[in-house]
Coordinates of C-alpha atoms and ligand atoms in Angstrom, one line a residue:
X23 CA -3.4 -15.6 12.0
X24 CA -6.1 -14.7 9.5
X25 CA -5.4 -11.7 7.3
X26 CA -8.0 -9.3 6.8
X27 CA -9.6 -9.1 3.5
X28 CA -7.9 -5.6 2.7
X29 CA -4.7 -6.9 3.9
X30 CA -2.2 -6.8 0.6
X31 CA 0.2 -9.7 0.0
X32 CA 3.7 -8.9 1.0
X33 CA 6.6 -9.7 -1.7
X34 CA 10.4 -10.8 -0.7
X35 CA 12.8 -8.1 -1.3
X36 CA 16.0 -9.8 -1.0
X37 CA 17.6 -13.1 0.2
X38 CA 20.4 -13.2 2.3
X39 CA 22.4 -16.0 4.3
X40 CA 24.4 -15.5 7.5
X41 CA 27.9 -15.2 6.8
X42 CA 30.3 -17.4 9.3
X43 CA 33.1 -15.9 11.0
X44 CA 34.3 -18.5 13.6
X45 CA 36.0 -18.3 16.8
X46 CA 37.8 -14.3 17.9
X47 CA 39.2 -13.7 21.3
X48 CA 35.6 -12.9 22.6
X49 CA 33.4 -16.4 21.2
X50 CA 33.7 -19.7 20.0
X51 CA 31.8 -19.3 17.2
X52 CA 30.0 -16.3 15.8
X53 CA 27.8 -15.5 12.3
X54 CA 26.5 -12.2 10.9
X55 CA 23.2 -12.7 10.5
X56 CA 22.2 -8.9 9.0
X57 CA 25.8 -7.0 8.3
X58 CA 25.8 -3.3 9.0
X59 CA 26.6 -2.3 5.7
X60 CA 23.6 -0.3 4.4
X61 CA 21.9 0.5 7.2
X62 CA 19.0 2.3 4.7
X63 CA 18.4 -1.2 3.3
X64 CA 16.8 -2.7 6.9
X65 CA 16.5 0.5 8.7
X66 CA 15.0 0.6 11.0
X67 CA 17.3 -2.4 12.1
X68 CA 21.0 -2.5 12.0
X69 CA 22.8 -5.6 12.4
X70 CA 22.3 -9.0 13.6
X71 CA 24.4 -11.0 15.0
X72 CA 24.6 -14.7 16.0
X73 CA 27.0 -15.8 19.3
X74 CA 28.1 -19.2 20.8
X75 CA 30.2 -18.4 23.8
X76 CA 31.8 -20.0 27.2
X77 CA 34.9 -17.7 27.8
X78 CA 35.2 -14.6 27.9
X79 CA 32.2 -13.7 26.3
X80 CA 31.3 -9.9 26.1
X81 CA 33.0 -8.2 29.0
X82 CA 32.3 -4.6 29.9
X83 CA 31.6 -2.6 27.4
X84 CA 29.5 0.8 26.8
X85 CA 26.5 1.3 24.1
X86 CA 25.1 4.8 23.1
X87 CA 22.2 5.6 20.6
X88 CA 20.5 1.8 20.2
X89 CA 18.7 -0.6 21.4
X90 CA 19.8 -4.0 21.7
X91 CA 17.2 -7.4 21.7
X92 CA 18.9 -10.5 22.7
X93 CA 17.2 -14.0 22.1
X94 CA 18.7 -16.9 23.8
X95 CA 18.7 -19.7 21.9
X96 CA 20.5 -21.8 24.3
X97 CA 22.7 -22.0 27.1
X98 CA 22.2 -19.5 30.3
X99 CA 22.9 -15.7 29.2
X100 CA 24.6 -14.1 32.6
X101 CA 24.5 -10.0 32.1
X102 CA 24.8 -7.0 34.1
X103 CA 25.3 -3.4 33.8
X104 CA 26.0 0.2 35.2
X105 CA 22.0 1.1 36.5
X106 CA 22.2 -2.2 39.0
X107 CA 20.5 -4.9 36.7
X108 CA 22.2 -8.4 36.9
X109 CA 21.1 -12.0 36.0
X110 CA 20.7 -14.9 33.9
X111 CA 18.5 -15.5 31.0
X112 CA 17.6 -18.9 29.8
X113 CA 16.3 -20.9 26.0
X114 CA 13.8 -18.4 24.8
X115 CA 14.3 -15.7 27.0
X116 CA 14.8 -11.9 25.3
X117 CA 16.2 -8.9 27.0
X118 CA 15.6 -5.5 25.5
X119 CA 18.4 -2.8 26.8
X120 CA 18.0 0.7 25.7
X121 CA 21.8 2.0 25.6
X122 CA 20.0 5.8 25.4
X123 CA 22.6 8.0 26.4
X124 CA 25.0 5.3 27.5
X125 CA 25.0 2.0 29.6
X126 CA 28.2 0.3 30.3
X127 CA 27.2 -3.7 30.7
X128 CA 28.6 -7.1 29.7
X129 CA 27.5 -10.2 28.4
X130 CA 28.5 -13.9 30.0
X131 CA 28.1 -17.5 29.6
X132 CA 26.9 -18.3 33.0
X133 CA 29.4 -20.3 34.8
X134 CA 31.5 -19.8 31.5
X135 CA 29.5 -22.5 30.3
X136 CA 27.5 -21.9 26.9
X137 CA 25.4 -19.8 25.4
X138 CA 24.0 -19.0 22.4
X139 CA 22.5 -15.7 21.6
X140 CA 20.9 -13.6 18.7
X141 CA 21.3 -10.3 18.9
X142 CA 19.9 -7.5 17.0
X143 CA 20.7 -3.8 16.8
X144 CA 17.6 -1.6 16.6
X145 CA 18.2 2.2 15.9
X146 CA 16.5 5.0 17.6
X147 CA 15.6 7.7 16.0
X148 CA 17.6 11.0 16.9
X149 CA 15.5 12.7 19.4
X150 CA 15.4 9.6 21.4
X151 CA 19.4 8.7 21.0
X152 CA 20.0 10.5 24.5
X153 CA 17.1 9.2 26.1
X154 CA 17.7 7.1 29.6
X155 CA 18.6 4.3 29.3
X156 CA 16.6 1.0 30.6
X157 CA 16.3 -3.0 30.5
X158 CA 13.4 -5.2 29.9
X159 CA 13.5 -8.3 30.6
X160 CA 11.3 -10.1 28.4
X161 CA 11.1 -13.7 30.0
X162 CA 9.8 -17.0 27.5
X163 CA 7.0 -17.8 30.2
X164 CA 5.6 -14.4 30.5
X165 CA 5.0 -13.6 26.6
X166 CA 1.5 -14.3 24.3
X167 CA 1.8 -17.6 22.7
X168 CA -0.9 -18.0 19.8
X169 CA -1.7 -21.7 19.2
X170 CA -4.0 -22.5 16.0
X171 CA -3.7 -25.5 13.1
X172 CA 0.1 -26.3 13.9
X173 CA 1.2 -22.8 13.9
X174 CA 2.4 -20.8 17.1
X175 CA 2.9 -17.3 17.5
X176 CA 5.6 -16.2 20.2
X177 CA 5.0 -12.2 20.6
X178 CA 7.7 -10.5 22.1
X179 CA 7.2 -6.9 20.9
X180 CA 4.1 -5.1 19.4
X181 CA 0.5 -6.5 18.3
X182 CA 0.8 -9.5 15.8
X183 CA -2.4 -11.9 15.9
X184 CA -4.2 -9.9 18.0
X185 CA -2.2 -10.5 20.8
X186 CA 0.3 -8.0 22.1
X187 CA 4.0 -8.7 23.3
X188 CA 5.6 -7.6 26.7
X189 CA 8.4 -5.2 25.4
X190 CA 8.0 -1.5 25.8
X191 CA 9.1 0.5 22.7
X192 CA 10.9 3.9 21.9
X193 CA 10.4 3.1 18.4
X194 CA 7.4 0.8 17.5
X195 CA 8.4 -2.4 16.1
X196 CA 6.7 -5.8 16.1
X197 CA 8.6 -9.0 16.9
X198 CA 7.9 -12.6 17.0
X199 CA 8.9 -16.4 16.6
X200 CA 6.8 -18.3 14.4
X201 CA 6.7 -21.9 14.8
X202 CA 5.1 -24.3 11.9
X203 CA 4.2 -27.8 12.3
X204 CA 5.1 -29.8 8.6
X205 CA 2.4 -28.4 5.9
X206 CA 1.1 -25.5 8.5
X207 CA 0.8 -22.5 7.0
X208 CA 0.0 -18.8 8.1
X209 CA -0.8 -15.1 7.3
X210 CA 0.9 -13.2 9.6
X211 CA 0.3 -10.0 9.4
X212 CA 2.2 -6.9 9.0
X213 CA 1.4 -2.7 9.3
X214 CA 2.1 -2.2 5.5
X215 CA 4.3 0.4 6.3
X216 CA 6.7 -1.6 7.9
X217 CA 10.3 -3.1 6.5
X218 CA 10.2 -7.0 7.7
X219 CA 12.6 -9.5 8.2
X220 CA 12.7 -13.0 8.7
X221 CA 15.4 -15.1 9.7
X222 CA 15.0 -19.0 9.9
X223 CA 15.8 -20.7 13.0
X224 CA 15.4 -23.9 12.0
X225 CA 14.0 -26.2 9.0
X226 CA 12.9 -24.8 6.0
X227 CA 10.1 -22.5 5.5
X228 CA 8.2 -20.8 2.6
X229 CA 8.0 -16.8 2.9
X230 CA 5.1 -14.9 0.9
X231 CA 6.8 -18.1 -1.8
X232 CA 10.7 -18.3 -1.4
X233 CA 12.1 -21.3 0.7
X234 CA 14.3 -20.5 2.6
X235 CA 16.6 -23.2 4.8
X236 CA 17.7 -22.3 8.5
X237 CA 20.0 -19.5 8.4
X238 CA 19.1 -17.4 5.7
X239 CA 17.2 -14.5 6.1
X240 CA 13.9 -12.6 4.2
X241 CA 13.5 -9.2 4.0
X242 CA 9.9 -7.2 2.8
X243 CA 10.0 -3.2 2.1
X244 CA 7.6 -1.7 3.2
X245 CA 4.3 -1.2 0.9
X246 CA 3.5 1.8 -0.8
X247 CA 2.4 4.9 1.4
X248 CA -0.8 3.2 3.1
X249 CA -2.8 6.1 2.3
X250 CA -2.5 4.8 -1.0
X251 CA -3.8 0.9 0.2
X252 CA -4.4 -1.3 2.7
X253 CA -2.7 -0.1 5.8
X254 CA -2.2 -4.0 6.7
X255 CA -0.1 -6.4 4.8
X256 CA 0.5 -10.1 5.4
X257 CA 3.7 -12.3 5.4
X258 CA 2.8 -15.9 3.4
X259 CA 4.1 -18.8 5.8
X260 CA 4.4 -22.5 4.9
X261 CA 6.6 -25.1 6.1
X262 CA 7.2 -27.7 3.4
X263 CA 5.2 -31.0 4.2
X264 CA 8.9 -32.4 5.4
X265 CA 9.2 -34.1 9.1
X266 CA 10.8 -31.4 10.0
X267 CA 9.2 -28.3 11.6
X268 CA 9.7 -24.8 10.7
X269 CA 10.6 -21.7 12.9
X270 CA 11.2 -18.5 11.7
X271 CA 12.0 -15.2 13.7
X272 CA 10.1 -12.1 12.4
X273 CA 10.8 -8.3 13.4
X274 CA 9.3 -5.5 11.6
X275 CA 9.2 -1.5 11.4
X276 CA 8.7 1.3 10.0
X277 CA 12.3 3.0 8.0
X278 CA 13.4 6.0 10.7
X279 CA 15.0 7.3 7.9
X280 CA 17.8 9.6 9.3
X281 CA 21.6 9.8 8.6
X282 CA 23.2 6.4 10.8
X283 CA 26.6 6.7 12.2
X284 CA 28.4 4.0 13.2
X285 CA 31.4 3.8 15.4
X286 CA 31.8 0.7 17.1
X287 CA 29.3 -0.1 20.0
X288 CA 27.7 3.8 19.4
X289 CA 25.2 4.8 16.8
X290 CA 24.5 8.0 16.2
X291 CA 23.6 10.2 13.1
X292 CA 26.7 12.0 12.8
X293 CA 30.4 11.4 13.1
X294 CA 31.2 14.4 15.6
X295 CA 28.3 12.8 17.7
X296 CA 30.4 9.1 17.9
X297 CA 33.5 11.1 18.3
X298 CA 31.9 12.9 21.4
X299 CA 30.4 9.9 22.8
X300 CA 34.0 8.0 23.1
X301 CA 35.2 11.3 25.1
X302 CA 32.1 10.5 27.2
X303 CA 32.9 7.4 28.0
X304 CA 36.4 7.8 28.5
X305 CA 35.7 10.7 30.8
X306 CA 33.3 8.8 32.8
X307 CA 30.2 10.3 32.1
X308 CA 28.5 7.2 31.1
X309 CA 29.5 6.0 34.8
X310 CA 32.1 3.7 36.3
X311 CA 32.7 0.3 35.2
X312 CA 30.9 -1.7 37.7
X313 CA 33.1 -3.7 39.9
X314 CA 30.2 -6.9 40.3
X315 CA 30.9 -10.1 41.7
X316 CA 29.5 -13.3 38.6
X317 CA 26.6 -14.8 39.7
X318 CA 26.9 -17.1 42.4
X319 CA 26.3 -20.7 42.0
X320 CA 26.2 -24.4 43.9
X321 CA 29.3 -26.2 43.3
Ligands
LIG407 CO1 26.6 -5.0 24.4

């Protein structure tokens, strides 16, 4: 939680604050946490999007070229997909899907119930767009949990705080919730040549000295070539000496820096290669649609 004494200060880039949409014919309520708009401005990342759901939720539906990190923030997550996976994922859960070259899954309220997810888009770079595709599920009890002066680290993906997180990467990134007790604060650290965000869960927190109120979002460029510095940065956290606690969720990479193509649930780097994926699909090379049962459950 320490930085080093070579690690540089990181500086806010930008501000933004998730954007509302309400109810559509998948989900009760949805918010765009990260719009995909300029993907060079949080490459590596693409979008994220926040999702309260009971019925229908995300029925099947293929993914080509990305990865896709869920959080559950509440409620039971029921998924499945075309390579055989299938279950539920509660509060503080994650599951990491590589789409690779193409999964066909869907995403549930279990028991059309509730849930609430985050889900964030993570590009691959394109000599790993067509690579196999995979889950991870990356279960709240089985991840690092740093406790020190009213701060705790959640590592889900990379090294941060010495510890490292359960997820296994195509493309390294570094993920984590960060929870602050009133007046904690932290210096989380950061490979300098990494592009950060931060999105506030809940409460208000100070990052390297903007507050920021749940639901607005941080983001840090990455530092200049680390050749030319420290090759470690850190991320200022405080949480305002309020009752209320902070917690912030942190992911960070380094640019991939290639062309991004978007079209629809597909990311590639070029328009013929989206336009080639929907024939895929539609010719069934990404496999059938699986014909699974829900989950069962006592009445
Ligand atoms: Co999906």
């Amino acid at each position: 939680m320490s930085g080093a004494a070579l690690a540089a200060g990181r500086t806010v880039t930008r501000v933004t604050t998730k954007q509302r949409l309400g109810p559509d014919a998948q989900v009760d309520d949805k918010a765009i946490v990260i719009a995909p708009t300029d993907p060079s401005l949080t490459d590596p990342f693409l979008a994220l999007s926040e999702d309260w759901f009971s019925e229908p939720g995300f029925e099947w539906h293929p993914h080509r070229g990305l990865e896709t990190i869920t959080t559950v923030l509440d409620g039971v997550l029921e998924h499945g997909d075309n390579i055989g996976n299938a279950g539920a994922l509660h509060s503080g859960d994650v599951q990491w899907m590589t789409a690779g070259r193409g999964i066909i899954h869907r995403e549930l309220a279990f028991r059309n119930e509730h849930a609430h997810t985050l889900q964030l888009w993570l590009n691959l770079p394109a000599r790993s767009k067509m690579v196999d595709t995979r889950y991870q599920d990356l279960l709240a009890a089985s991840r690092p949990r740093l406790t020190s002066r009213g701060v705790v680290i959640d590592v889900i993906s990379g090294t941060a705080a010495g510890a490292t997180g359960p997820a296994v990467n195509h493309w390294p990134v570094q993920g984590a919730i960060v929870s602050l007790d009133p007046g904690a604060t932290a210096e989380y650290g950061i490979p300098a040549s990494h592009r950060a965000f931060a999105y506030v869960l809940s409460g208000a927190v100070s990052i390297a000295g903007r507050m920021l109120r749940a639901g607005q979002t941080a983001w840090s460029d990455p530092l200049a070539a680390p050749a030319a510095g420290p090759a470690d940065s850190v991320l200022r956290l405080a949480a305002p000496d309020l009752a209320e606690p902070g917690k912030v969720m942190i992911y960070s990479g380094r640019p991939i820096r290639e062309p991004v193509a978007i079209g629809g649930p597909f990311v590639m780097t070029k328009r013929t290669e989206i336009a080639q994926a929907f024939t895929d699909f539609h010719a069934g090379a990404f496999g059938a649609v699986p014909r699974q049962a829900r989950l069962r459950y006592d009445r």
